[in-house]
PDB file of C-alpha atoms in Angstrom:
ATOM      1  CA  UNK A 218      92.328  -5.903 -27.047  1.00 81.00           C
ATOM      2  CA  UNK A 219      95.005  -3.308 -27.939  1.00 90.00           C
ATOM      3  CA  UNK A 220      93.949  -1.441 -30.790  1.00 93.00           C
ATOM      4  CA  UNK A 221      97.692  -0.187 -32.980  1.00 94.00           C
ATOM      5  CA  UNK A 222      98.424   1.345 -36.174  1.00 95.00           C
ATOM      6  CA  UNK A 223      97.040  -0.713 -38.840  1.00 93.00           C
ATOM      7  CA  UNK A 224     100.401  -1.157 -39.875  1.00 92.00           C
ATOM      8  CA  UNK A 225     101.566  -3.002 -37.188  1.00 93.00           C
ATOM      9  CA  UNK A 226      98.889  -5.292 -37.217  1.00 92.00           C
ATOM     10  CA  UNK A 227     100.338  -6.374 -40.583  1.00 90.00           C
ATOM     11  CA  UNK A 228     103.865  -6.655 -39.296  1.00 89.00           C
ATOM     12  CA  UNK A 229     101.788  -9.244 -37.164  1.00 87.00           C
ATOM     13  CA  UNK A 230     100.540 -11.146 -39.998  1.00 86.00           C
ATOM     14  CA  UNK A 231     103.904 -10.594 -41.942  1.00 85.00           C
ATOM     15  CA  UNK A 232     106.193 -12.455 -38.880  1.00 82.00           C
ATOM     16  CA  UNK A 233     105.588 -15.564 -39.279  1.00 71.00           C
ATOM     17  CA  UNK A 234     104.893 -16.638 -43.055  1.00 66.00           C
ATOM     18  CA  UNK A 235     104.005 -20.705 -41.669  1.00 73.00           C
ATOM     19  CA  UNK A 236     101.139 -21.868 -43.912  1.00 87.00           C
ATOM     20  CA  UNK A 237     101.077 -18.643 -45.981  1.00 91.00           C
ATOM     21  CA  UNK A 238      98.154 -19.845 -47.884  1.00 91.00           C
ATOM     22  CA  UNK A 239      95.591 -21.062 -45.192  1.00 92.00           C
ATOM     23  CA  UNK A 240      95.148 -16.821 -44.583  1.00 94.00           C
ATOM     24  CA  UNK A 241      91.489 -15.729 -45.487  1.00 95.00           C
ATOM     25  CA  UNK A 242      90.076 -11.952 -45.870  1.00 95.00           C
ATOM     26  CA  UNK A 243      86.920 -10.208 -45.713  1.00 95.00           C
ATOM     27  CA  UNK A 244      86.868  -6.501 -47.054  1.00 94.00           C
ATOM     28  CA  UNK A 245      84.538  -3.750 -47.805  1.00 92.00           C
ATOM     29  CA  UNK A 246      83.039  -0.151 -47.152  1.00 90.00           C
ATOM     30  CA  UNK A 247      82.622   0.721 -43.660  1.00 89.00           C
ATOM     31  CA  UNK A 248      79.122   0.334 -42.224  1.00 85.00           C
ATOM     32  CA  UNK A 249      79.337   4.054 -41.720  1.00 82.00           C
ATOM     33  CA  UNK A 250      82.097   6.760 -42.519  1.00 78.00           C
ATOM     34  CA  UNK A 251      85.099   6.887 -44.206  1.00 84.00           C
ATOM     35  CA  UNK A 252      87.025   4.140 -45.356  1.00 88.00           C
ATOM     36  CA  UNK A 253      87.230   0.306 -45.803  1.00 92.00           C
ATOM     37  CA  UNK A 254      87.066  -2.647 -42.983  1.00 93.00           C
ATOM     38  CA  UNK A 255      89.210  -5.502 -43.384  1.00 94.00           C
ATOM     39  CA  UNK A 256      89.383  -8.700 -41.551  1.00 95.00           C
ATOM     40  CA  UNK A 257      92.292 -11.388 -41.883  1.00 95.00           C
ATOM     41  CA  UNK A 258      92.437 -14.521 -40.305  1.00 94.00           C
ATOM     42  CA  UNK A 259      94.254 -17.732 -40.065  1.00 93.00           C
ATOM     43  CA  UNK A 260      93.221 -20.352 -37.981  1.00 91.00           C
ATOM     44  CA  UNK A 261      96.102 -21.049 -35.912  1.00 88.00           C
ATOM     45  CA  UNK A 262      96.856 -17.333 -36.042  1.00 89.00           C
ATOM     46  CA  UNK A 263      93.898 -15.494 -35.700  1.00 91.00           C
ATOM     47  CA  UNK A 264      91.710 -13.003 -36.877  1.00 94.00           C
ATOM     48  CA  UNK A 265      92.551  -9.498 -37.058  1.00 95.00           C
ATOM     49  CA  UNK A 266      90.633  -6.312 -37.670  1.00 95.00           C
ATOM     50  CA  UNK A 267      91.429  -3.453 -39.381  1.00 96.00           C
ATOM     51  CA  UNK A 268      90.022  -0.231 -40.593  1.00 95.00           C
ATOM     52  CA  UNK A 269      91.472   2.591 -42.993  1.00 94.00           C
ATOM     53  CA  UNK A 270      91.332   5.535 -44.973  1.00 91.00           C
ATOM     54  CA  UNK A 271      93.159   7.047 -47.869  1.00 88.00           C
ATOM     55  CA  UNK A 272      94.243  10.604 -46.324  1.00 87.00           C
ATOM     56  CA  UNK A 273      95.119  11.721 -49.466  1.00 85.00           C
ATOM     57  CA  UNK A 274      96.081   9.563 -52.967  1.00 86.00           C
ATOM     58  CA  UNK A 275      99.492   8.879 -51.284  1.00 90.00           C
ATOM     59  CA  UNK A 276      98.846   8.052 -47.975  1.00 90.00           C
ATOM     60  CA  UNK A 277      96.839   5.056 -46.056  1.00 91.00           C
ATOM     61  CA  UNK A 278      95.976   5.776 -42.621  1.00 93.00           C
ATOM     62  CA  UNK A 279      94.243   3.375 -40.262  1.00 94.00           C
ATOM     63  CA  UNK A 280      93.841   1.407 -36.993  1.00 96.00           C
ATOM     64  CA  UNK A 281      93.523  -2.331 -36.123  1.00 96.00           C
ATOM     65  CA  UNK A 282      93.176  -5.185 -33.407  1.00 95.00           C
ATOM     66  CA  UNK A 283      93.802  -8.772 -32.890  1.00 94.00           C
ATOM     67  CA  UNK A 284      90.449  -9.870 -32.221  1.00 94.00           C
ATOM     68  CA  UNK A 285      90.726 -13.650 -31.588  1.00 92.00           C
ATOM     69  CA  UNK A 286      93.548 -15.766 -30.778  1.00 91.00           C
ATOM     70  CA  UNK A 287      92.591 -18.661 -33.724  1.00 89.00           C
ATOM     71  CA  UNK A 288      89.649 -19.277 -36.008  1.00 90.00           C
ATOM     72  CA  UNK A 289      86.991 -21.198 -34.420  1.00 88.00           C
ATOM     73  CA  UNK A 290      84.079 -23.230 -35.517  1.00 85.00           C
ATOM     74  CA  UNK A 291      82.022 -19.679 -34.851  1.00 86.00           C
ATOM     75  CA  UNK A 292      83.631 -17.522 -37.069  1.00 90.00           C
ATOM     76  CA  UNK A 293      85.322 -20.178 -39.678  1.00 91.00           C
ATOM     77  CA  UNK A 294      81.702 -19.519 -41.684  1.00 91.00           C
ATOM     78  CA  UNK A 295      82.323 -16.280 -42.199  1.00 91.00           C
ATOM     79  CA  UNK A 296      85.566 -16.278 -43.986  1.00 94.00           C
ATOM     80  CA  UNK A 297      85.552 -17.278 -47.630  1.00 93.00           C
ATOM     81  CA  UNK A 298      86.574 -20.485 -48.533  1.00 88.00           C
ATOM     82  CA  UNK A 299      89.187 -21.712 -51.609  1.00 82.00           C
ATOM     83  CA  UNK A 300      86.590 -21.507 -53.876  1.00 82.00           C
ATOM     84  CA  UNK A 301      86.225 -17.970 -53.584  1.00 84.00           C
ATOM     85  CA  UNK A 302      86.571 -15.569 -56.472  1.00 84.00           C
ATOM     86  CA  UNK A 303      88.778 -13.186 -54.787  1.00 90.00           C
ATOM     87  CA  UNK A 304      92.165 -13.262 -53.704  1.00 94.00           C
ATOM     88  CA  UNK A 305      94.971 -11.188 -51.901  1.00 93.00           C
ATOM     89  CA  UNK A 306      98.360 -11.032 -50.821  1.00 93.00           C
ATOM     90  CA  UNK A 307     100.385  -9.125 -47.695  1.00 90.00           C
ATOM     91  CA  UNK A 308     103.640  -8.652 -49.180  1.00 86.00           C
ATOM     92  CA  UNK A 309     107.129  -7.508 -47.418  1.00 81.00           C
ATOM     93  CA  UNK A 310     110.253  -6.094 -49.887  1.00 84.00           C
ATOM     94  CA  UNK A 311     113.095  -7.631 -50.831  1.00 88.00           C
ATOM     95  CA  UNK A 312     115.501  -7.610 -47.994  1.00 89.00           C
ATOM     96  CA  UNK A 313     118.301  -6.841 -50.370  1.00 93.00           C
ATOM     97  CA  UNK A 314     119.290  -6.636 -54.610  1.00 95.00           C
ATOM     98  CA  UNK A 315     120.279 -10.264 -54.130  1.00 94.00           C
ATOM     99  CA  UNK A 316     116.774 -11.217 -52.682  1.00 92.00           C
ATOM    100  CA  UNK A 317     114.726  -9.555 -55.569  1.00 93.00           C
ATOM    101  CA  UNK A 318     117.184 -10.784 -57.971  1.00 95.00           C
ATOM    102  CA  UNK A 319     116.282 -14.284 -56.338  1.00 93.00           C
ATOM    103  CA  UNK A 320     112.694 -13.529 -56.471  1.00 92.00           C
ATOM    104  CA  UNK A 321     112.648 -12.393 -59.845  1.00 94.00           C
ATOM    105  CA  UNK A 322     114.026 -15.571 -61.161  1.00 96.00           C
ATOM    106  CA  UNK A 323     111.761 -17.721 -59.018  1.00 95.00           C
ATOM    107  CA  UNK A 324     108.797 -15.693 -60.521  1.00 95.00           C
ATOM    108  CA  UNK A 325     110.230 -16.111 -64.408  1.00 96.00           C
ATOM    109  CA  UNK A 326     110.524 -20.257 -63.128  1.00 95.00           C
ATOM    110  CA  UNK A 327     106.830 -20.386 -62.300  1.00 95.00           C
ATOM    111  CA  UNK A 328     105.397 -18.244 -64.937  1.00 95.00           C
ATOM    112  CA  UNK A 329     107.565 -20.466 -67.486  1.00 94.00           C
ATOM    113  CA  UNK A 330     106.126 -23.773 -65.861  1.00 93.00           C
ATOM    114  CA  UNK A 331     102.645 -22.390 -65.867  1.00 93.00           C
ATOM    115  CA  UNK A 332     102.924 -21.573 -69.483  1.00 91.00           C
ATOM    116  CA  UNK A 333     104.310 -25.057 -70.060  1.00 91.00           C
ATOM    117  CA  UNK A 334     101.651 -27.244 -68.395  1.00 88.00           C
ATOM    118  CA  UNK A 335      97.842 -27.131 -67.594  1.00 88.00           C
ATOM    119  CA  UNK A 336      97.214 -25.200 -64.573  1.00 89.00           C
ATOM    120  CA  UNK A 337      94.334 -23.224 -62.888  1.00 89.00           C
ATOM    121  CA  UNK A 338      94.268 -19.662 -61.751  1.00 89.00           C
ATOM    122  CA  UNK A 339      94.228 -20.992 -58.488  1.00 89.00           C
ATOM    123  CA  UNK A 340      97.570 -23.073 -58.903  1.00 91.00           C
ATOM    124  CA  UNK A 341      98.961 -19.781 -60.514  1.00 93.00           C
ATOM    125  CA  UNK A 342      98.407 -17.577 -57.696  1.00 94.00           C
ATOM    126  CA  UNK A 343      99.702 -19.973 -54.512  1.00 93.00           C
ATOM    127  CA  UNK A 344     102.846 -20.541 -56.441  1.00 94.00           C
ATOM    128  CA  UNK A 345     103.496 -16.784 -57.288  1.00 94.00           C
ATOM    129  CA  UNK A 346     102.968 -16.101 -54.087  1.00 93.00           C
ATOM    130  CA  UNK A 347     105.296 -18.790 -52.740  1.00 92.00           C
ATOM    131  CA  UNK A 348     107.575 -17.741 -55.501  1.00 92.00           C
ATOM    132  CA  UNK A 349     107.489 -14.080 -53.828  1.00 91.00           C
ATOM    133  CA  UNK A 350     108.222 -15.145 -50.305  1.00 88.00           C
ATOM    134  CA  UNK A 351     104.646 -13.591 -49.371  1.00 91.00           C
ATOM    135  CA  UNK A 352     104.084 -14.399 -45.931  1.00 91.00           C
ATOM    136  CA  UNK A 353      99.918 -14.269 -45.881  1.00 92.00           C
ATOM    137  CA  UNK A 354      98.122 -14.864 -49.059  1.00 94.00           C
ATOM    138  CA  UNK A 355      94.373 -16.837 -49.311  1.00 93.00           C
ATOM    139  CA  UNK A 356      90.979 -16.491 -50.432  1.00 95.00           C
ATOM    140  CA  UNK A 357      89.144 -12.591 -50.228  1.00 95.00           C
ATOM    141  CA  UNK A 358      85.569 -11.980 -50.638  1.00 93.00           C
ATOM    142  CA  UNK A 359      85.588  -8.653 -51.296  1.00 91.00           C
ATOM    143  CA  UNK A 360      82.408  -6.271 -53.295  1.00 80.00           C
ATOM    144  CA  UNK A 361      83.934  -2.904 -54.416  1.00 76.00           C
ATOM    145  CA  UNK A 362      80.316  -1.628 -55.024  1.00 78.00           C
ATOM    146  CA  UNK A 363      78.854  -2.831 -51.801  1.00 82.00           C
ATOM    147  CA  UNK A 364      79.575  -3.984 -48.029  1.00 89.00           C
ATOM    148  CA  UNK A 365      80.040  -8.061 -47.716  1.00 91.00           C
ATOM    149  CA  UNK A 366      77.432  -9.617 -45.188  1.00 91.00           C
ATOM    150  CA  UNK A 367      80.240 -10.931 -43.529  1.00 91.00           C
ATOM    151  CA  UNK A 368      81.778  -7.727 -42.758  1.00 92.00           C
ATOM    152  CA  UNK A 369      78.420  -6.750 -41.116  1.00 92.00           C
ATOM    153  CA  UNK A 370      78.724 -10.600 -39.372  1.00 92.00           C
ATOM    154  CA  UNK A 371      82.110  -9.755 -38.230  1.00 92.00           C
ATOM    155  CA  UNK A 372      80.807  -5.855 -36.923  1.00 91.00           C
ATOM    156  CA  UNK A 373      78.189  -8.130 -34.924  1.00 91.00           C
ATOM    157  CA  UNK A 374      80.643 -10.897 -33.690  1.00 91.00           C
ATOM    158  CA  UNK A 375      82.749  -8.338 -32.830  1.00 92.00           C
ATOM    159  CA  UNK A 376      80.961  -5.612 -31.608  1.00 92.00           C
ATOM    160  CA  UNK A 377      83.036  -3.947 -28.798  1.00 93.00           C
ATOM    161  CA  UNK A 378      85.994  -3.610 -31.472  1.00 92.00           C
ATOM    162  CA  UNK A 379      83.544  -2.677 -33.622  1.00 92.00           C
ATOM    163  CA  UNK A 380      82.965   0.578 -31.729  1.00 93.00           C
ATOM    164  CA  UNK A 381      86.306   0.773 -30.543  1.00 94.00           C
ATOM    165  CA  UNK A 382      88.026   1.289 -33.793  1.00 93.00           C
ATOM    166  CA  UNK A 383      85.530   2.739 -35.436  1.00 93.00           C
ATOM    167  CA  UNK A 384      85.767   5.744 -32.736  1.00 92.00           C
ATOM    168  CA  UNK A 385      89.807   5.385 -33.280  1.00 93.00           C
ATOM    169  CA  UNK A 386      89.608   6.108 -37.018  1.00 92.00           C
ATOM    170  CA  UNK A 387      86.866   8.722 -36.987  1.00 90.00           C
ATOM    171  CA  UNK A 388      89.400  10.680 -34.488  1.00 91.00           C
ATOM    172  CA  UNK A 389      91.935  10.161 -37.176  1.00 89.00           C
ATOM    173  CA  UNK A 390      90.113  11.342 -39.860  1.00 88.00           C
ATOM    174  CA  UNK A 391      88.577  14.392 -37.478  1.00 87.00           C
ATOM    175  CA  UNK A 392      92.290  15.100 -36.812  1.00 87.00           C
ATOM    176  CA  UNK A 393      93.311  15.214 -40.572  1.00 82.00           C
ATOM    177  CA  UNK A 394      90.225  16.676 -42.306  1.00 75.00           C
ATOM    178  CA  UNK A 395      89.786  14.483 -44.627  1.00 70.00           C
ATOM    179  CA  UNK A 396      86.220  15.252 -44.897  1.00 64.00           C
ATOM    180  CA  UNK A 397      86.849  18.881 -46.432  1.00 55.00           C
ATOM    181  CA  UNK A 398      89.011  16.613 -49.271  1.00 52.00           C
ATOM    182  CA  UNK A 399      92.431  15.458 -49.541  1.00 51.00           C
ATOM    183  CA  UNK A 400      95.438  16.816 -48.049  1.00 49.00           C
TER     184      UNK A 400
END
């Protein structure tokens, strides 16, 4: 396990945008410290781990690791399902004024078609997203208030990158003092 800058580890997930929608996401307050824990994974993909901080309203800051080489029947419970509340998107820019041009129209298409016909909130999101080129988008149990059990599941599954990256992102926030407030 290599643990990177938590953006590359998205630059991971962002490569390859096959089956965009079949991405699931756990996130939450760490179990101690600073910061939020995410986990992403896909099952032919996957699962990553990341952890971050905001370093000041501006800034994310954070470390991650590719935890697992594909979903299997061990940690498939713990990711939420389609009938999850939640929902999230990793999104890359336009490459160009052409592109977003492109996307823009694609976006009026679908929100014009939605209005049109019947849909669900569901249907609404995967074809935004589609519309938007995004190349990971799914299901996200996430509790802004609390810490998702699954997130502690995960911590458990997972316990040597656990402790690795927590120890990586405490030295990051040690090194910018984030605990005497924002920079």
């Amino acid at each position: 396990m290599r643990v990177r800058v938590w953006r590359d580890i998205l630059e991971d997930v962002t490569e390859d945008s096959t089956d965009a929608e079949d991405w699931r996401a756990v996130a939450g307050h760490r179990r101690d410290g600073v910061g939020e824990d995410l986990v992403i994974g896909h099952p032919s993909r996957g699962v990553y781990f990341l952890k971050t901080y905001a370093k000041n309203p501006y800034e994310l800051r954070g470390v991650g690791a590719r935890v697992a080489r594909r979903v299997d029947d061990g940690i498939e419970p713990l990711l939420p399902n389609r009938e999850s509340e939640g929902r999230f998107a990793v999104q890359s820019p336009p490459e160009d004024d052409e592109h977003a041009k492109t996307m823009a129209k694609r976006v009026q298409e679908t929100v014009r078609v939605h209005g049109d016909a019947p849909t669900t909130p569901d249907d609404l999101f995967t074809d935004l997203m589609e519309a938007l080129d995004s190349p990971a988008f799914g299901p996200m149990e996430f509790a802004p208030e609390q810490r998702p059990d699954s997130l502690d599941a995960f911590a458990d599954e997972f316990e040597e990158a656990e402790r690795l990256l927590d120890a990586e992102l405490d030295d990051l926030v040690e090194a910018d003092e984030v605990g005497r407030g924002f920079q």
